[in-house]
CSV table of N, CA and C in Angstrom, one decimal:
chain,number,residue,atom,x,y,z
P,1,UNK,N,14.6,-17.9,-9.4
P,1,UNK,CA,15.7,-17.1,-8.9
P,1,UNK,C,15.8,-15.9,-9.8
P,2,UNK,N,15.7,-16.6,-11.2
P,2,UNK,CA,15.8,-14.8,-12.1
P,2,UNK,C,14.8,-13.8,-11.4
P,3,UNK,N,13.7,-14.7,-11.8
P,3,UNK,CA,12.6,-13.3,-11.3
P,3,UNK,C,12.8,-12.7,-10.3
P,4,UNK,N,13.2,-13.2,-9.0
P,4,UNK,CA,13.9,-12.2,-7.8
P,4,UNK,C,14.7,-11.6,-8.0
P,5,UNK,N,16.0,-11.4,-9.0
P,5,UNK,CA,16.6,-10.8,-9.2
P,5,UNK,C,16.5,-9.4,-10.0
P,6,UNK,N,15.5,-9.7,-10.9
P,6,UNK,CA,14.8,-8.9,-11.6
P,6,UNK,C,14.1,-7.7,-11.3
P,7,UNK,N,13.5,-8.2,-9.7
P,7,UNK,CA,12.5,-7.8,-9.3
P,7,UNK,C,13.2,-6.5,-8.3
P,8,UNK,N,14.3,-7.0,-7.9
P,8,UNK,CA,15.1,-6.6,-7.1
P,8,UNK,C,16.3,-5.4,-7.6
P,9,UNK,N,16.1,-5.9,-8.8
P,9,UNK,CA,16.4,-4.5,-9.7
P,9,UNK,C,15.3,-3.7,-10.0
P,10,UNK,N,14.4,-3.8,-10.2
P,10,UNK,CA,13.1,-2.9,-10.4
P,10,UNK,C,13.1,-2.1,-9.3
P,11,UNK,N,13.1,-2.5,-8.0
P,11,UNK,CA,12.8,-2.0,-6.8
P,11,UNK,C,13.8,-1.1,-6.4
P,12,UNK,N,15.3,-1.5,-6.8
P,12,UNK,CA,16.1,-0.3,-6.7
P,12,UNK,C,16.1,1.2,-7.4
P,13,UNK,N,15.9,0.7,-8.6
P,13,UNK,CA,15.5,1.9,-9.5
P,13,UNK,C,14.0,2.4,-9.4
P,14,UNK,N,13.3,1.8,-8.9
P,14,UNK,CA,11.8,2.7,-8.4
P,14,UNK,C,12.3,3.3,-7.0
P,15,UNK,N,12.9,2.8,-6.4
P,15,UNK,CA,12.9,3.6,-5.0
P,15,UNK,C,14.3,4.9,-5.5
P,16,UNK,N,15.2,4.8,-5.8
P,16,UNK,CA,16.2,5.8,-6.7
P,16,UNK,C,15.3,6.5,-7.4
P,17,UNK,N,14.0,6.5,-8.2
P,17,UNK,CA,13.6,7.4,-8.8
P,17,UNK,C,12.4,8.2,-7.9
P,18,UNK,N,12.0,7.3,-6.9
P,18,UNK,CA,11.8,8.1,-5.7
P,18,UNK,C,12.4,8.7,-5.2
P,19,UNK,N,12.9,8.8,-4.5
P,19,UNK,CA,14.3,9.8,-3.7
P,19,UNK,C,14.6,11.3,-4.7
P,20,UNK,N,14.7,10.6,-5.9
P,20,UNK,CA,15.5,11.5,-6.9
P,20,UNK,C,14.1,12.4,-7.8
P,21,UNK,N,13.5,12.2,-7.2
P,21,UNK,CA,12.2,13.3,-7.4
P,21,UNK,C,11.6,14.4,-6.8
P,22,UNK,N,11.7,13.5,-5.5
P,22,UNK,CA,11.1,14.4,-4.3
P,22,UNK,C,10.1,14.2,-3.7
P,23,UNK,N,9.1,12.7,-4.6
P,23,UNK,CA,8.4,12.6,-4.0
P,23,UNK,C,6.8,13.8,-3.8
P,24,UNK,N,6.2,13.9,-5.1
P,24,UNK,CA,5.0,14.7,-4.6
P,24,UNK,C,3.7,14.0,-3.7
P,25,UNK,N,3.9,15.2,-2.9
P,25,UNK,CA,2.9,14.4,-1.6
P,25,UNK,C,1.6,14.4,-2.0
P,26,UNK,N,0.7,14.6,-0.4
P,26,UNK,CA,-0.9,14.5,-0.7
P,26,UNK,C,-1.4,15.6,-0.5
P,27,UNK,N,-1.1,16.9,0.2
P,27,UNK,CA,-1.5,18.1,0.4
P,27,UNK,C,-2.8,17.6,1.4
P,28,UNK,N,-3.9,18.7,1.5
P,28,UNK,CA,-4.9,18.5,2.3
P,28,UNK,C,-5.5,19.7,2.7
P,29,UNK,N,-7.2,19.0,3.1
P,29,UNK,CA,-7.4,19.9,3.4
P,29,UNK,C,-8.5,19.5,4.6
P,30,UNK,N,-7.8,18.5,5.9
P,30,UNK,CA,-8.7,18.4,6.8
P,30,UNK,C,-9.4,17.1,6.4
P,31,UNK,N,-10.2,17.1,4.8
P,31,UNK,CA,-11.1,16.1,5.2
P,31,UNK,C,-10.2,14.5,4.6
P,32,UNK,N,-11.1,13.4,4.5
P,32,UNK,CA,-10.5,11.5,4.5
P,32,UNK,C,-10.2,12.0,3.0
P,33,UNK,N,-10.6,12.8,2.0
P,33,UNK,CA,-10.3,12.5,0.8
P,33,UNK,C,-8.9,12.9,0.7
P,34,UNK,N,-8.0,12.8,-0.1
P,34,UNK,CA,-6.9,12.4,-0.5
P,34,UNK,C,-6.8,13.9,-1.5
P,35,UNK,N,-6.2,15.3,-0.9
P,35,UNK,CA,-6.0,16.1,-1.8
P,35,UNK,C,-5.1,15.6,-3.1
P,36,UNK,N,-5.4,16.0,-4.3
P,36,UNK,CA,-4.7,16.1,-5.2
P,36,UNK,C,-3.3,16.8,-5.7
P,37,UNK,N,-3.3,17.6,-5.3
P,37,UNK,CA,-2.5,18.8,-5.4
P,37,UNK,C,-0.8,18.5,-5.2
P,38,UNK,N,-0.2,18.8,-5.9
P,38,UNK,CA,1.3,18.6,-5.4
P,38,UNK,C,1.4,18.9,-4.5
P,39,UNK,N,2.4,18.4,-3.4
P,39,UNK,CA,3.3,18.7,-2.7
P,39,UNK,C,4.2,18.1,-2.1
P,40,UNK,N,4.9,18.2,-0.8
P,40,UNK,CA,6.0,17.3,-0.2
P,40,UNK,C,5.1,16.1,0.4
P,41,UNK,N,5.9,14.6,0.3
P,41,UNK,CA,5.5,13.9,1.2
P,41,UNK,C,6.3,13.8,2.4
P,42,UNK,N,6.1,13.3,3.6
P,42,UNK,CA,6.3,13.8,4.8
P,42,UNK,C,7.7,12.1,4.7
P,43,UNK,N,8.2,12.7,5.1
P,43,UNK,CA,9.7,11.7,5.8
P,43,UNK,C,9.2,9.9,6.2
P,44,UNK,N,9.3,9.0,5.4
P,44,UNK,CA,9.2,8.0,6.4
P,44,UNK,C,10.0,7.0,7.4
P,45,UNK,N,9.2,6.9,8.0
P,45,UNK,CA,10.0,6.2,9.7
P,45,UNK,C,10.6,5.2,8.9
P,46,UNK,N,11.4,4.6,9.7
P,46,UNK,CA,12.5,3.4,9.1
P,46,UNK,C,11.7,2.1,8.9
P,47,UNK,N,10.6,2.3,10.0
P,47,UNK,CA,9.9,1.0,9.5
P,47,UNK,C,8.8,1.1,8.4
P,48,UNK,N,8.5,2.0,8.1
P,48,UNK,CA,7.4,2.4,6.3
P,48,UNK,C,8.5,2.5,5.4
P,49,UNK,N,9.7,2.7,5.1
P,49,UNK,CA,11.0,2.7,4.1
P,49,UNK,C,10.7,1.0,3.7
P,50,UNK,N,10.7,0.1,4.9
P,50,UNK,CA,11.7,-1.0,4.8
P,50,UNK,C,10.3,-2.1,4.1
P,51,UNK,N,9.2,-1.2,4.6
P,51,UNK,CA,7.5,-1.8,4.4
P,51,UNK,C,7.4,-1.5,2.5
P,52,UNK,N,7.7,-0.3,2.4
P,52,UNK,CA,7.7,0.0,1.1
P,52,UNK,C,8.6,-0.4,0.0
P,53,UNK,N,9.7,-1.1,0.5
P,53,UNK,CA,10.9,-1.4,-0.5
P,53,UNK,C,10.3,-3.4,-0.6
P,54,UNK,N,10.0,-4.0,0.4
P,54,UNK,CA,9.0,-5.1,0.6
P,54,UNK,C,8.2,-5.0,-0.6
P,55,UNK,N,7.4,-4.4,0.2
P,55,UNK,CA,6.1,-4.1,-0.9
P,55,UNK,C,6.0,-3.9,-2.3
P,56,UNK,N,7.4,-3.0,-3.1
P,56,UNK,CA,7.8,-3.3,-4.4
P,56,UNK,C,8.1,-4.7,-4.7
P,57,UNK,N,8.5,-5.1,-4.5
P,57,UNK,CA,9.9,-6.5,-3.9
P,57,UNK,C,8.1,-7.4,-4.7
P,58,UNK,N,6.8,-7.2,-3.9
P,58,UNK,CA,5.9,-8.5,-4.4
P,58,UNK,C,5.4,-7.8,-6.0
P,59,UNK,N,5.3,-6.7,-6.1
P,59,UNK,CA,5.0,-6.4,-7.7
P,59,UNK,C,4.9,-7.4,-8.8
P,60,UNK,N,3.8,-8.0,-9.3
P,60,UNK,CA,3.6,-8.8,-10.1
P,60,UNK,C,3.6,-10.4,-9.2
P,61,UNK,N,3.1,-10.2,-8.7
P,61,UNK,CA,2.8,-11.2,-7.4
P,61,UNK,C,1.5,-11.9,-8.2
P,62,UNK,N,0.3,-13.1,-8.2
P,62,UNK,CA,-1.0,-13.1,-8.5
P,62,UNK,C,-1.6,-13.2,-7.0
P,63,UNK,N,-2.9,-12.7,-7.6
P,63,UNK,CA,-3.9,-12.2,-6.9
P,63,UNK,C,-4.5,-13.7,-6.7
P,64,UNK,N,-4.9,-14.0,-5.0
P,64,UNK,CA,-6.1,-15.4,-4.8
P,64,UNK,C,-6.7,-14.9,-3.8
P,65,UNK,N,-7.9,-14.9,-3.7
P,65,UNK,CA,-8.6,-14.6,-2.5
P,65,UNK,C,-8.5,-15.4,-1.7
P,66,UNK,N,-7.8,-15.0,-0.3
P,66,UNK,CA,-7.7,-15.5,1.1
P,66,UNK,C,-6.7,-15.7,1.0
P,67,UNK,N,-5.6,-15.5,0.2
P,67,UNK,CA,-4.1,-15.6,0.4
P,67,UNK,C,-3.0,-14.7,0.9
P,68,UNK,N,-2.2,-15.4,1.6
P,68,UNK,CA,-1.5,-15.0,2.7
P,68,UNK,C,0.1,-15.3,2.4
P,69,UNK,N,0.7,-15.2,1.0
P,69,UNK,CA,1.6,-15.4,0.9
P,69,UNK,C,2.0,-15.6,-0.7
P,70,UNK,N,3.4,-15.0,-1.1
P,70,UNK,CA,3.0,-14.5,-2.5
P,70,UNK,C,3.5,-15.9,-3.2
P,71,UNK,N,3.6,-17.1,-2.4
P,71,UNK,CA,3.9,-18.4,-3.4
P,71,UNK,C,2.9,-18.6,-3.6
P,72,UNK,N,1.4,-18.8,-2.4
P,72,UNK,CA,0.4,-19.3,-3.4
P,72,UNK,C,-0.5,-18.3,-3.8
P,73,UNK,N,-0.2,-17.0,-3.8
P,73,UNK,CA,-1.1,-15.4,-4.2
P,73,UNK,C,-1.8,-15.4,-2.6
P,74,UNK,N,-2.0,-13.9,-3.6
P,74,UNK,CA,-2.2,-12.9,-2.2
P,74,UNK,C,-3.3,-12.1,-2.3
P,75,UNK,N,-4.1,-11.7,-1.5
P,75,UNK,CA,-5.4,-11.2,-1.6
P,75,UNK,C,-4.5,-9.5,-0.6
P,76,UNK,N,-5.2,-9.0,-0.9
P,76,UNK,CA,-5.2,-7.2,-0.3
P,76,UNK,C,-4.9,-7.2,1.3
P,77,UNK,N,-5.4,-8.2,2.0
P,77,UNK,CA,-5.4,-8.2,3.5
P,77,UNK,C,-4.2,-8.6,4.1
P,78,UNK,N,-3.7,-9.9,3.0
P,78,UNK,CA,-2.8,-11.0,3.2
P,78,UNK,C,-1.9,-10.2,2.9
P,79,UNK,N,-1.8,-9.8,1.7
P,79,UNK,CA,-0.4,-9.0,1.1
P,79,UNK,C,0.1,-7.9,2.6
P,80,UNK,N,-1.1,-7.5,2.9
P,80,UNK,CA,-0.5,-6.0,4.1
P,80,UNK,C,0.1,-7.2,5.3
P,81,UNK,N,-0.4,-8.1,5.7
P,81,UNK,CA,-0.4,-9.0,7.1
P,81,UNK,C,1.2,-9.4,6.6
P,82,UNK,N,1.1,-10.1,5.6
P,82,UNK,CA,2.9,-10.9,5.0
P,82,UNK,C,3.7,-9.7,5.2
P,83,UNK,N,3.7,-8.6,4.6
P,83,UNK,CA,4.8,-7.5,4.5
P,83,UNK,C,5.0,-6.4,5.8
P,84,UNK,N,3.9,-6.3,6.3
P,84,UNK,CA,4.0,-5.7,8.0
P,84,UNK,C,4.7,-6.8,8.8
P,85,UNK,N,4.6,-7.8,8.4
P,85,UNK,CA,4.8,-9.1,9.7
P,85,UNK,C,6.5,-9.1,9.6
P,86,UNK,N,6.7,-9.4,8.1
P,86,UNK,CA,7.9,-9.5,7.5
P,86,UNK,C,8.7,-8.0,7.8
P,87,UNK,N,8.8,-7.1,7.3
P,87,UNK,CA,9.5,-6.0,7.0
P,87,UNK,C,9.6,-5.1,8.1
P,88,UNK,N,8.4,-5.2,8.8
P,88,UNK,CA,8.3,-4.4,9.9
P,88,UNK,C,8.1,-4.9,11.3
P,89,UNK,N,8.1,-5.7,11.5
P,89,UNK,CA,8.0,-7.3,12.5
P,89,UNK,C,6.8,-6.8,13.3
P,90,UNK,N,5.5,-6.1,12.4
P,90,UNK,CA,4.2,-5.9,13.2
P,90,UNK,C,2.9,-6.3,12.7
P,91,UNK,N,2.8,-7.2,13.7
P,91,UNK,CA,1.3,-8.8,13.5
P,91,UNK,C,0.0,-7.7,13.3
P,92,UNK,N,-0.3,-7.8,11.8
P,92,UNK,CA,-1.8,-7.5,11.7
P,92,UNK,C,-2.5,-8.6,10.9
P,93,UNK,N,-3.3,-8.7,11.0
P,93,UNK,CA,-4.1,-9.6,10.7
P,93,UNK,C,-6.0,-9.5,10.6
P,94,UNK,N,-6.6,-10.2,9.6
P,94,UNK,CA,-7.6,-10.1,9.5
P,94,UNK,C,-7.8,-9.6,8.3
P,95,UNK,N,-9.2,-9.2,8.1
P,95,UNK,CA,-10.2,-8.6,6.5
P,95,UNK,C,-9.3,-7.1,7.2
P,96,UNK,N,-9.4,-6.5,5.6
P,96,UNK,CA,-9.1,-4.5,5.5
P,96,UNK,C,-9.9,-4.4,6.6
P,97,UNK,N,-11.3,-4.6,6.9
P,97,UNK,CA,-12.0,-3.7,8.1
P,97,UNK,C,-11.7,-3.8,9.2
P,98,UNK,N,-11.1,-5.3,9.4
P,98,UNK,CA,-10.3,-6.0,10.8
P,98,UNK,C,-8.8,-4.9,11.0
P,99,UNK,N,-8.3,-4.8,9.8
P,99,UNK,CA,-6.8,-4.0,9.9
P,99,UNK,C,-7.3,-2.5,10.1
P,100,UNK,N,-8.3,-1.7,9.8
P,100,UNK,CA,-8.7,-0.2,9.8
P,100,UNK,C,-8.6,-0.2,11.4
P,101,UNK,N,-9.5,-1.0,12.0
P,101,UNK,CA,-9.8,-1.1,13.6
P,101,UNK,C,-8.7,-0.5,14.4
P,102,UNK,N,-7.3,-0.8,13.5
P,102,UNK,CA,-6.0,-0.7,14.3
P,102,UNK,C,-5.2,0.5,13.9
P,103,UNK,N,-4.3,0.3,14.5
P,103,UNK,CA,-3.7,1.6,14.2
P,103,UNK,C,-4.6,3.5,14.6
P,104,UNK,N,-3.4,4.5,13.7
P,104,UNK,CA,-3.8,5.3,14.2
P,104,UNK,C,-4.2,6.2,13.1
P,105,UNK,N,-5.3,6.8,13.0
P,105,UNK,CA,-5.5,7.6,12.0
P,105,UNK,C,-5.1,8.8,11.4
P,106,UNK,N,-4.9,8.5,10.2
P,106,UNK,CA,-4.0,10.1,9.7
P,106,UNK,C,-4.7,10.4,8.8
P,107,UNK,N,-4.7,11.6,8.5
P,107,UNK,CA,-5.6,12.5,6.7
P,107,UNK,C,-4.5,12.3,5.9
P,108,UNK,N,-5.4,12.4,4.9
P,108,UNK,CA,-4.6,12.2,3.2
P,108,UNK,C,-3.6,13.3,3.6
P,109,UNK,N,-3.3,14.4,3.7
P,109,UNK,CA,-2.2,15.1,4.0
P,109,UNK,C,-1.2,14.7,4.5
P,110,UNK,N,-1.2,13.6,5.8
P,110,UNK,CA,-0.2,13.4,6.8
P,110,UNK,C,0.2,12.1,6.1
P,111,UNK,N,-0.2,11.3,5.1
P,111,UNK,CA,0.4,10.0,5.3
P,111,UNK,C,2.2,9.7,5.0
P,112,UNK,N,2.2,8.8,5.3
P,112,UNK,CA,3.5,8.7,5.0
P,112,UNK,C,4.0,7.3,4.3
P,113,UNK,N,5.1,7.1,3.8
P,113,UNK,CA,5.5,6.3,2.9
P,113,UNK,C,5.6,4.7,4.0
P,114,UNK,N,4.7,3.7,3.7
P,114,UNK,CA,4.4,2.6,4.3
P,114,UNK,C,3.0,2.5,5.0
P,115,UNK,N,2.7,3.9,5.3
P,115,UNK,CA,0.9,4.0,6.0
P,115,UNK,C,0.1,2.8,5.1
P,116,UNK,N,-1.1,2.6,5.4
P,116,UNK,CA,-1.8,2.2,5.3
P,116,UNK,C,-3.2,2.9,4.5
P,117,UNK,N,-3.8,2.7,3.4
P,117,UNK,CA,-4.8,3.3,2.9
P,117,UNK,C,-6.1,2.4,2.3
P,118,UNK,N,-7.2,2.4,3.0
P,118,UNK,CA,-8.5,2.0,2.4
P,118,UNK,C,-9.4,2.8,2.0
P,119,UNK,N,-10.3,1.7,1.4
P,119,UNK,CA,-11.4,2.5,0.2
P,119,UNK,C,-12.3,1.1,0.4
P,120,UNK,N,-13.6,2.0,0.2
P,120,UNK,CA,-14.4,1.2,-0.1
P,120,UNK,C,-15.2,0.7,-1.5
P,121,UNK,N,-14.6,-0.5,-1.7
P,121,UNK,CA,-14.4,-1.0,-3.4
P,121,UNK,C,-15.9,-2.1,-3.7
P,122,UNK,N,-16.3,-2.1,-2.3
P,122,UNK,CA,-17.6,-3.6,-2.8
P,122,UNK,C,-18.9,-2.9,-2.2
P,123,UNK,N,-19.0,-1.9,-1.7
P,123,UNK,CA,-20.6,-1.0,-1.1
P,123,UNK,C,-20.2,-1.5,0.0
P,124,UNK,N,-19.4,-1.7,1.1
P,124,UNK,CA,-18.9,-1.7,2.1
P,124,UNK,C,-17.6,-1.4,2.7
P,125,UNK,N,-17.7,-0.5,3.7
P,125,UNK,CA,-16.5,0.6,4.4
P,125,UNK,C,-15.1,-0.7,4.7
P,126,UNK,N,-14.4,0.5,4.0
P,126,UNK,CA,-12.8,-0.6,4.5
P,126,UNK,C,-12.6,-1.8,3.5
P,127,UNK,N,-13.1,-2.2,2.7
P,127,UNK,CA,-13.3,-3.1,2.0
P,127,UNK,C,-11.9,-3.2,1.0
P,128,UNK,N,-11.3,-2.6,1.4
P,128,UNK,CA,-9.7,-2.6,0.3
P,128,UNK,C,-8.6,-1.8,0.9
P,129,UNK,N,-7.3,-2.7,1.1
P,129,UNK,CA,-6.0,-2.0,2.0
P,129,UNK,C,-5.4,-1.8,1.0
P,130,UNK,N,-4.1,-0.8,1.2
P,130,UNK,CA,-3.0,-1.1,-0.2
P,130,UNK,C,-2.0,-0.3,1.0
P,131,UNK,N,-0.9,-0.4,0.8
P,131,UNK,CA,0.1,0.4,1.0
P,131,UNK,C,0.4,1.5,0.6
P,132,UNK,N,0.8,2.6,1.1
P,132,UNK,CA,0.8,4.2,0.2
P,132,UNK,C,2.9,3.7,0.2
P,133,UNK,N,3.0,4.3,-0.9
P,133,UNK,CA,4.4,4.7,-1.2
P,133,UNK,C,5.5,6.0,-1.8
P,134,UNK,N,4.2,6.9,-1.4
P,134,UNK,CA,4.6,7.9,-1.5
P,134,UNK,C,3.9,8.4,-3.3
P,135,UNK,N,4.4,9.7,-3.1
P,135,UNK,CA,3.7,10.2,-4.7
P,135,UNK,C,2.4,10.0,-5.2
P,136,UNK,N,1.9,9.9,-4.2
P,136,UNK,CA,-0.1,9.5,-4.0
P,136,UNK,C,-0.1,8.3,-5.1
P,137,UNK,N,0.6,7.1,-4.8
P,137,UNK,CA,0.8,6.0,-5.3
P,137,UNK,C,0.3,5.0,-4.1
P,138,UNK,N,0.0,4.1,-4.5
P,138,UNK,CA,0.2,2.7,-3.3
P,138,UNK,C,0.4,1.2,-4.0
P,139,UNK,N,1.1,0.2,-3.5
P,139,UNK,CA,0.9,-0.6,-3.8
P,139,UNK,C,-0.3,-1.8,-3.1
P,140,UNK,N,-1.4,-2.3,-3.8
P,140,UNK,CA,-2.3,-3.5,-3.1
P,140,UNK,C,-2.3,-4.5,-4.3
P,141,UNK,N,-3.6,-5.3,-3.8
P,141,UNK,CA,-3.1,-6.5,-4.8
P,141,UNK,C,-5.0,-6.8,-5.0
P,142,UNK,N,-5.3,-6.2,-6.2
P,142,UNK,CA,-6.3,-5.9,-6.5
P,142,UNK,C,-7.1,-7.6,-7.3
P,143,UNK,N,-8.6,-8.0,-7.3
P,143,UNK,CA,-8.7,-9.1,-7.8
P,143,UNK,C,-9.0,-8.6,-9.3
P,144,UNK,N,-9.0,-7.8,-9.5
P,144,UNK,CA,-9.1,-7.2,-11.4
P,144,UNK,C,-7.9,-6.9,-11.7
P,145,UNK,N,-7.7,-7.8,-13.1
P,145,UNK,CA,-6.1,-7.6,-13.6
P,145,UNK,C,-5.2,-9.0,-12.5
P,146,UNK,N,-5.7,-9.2,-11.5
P,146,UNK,CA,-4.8,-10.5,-11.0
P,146,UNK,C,-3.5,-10.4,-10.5
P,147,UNK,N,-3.1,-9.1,-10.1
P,147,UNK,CA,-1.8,-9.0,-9.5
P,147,UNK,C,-1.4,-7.7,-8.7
P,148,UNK,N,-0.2,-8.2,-7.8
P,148,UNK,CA,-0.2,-7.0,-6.8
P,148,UNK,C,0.9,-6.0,-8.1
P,149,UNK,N,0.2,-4.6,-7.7
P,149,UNK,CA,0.5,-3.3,-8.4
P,149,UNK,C,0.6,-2.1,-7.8
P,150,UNK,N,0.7,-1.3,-8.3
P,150,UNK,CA,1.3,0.4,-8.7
P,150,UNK,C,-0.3,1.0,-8.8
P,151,UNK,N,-1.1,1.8,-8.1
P,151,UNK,CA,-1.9,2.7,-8.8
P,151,UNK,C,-1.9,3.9,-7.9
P,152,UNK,N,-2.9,4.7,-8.5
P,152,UNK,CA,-2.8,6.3,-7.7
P,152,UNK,C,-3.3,6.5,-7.4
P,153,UNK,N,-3.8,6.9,-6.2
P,153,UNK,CA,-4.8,7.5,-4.7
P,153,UNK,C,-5.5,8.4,-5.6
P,154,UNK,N,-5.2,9.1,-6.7
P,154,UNK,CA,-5.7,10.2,-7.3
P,154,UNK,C,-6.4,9.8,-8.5
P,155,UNK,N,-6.6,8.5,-9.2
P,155,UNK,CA,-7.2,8.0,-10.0
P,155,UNK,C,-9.1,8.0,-10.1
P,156,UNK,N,-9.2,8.0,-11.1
P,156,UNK,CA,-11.3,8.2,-10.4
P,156,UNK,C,-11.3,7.4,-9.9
P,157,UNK,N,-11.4,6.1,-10.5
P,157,UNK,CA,-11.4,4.7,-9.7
P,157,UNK,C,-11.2,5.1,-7.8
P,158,UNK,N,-9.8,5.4,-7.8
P,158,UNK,CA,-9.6,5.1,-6.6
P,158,UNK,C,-10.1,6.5,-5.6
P,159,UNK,N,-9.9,7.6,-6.0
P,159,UNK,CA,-10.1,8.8,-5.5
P,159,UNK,C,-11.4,9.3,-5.3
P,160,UNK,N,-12.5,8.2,-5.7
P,160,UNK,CA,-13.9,8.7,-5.4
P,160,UNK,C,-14.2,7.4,-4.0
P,161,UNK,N,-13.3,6.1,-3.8
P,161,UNK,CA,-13.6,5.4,-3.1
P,161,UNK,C,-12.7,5.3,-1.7
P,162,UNK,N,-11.5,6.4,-1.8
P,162,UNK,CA,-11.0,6.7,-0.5
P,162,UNK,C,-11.7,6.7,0.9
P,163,UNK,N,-11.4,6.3,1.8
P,163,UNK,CA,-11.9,6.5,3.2
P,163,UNK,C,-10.9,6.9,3.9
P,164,UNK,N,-10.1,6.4,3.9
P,164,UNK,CA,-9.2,7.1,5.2
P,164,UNK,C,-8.0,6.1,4.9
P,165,UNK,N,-6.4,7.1,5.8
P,165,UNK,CA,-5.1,6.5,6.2
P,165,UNK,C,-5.1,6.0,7.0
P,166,UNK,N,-4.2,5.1,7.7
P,166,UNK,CA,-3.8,4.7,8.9
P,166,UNK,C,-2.6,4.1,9.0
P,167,UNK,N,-1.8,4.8,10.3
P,167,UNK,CA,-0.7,4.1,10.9
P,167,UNK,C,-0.2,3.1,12.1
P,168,UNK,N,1.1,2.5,11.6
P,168,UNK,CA,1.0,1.5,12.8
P,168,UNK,C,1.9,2.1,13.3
P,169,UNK,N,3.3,3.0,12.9
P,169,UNK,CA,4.3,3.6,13.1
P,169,UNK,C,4.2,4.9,13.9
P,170,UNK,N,5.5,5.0,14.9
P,170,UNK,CA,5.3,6.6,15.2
P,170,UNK,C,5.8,7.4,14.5
């Protein structure tokens, strides 16, 4: 019960220091890569807010491959399927490539806070979901390091393995 409480303080004061920033967005320029560049992130719908405040909420969660829930850990696919199901009451399901198939495509420019962002992490397309949360941040739940986290769309790591956004929201 501490830990939730704890957690739930974290999540207030990360989302209050979102708001109270402004949020630098992704910029763009047309193509899947994820411009760098400051600027505004675009307004999120009520159901990417509620996806994203969730999705802090599992922070320090552990990482199991094939897991679909943060009591017994959660793998990248699982973590997006539990917190869309939950937060947003919308059934996705399957591998990152099974979740790409769906939804609607947007450029690094357009995303918005709760979208959807893969990369390809194993020499295969789609191969890794995370949630974007604004400030070219996302939260996924990576099997290095063992827990769901915080990283930046703009990192080498992540910013040379980008492929594309996607939403389930209008």
């Amino acid at each position: 019960m501490n830990r939730w409480i704890w957690q739930r303080g974290l999540l207030c004061t990360l989302l209050a220091a979102l708001l109270l920033a402004g949020c630098g967005g992704l910029g763009g320029s047309g193509g899947a890569r994820p411009d760098t560049t400051a600027g505004q992130d675009l307004e999120p719908s009520a159901q990417g807010r509620e996806v994203v405040m969730y999705a802090l909420g599992l922070i320090g969660t552990d990482y199991r491959f094939g897991g679909k829930n943060p009591e017994a850990g959660l793998d990248c696919s699982g973590m997006v399927s539990y917190i869309y199901g939950r937060a947003a009451q919308v059934q996705v399901s399957g591998s990152a490539a099974d979740i790409a198939r769906k939804g609607r495509s947007v450029g690094g420019e357009r995303l918005r806070p709760g979208d959807l962002v893969f990369f390809n992490t194993m020499n295969r397309p789609r191969s890794h979901v995370g949630i974007y949360i604004g400030d070219r941040r996302f939260v996924h739940a990576p099997s290095r390091n063992g827990q769901v986290r915080i990283d930046r769309l703009d990192s080498r790591y992540f910013a040379s393995r980008f492929e594309e956004g996607r939403t389930y929201f209008d």
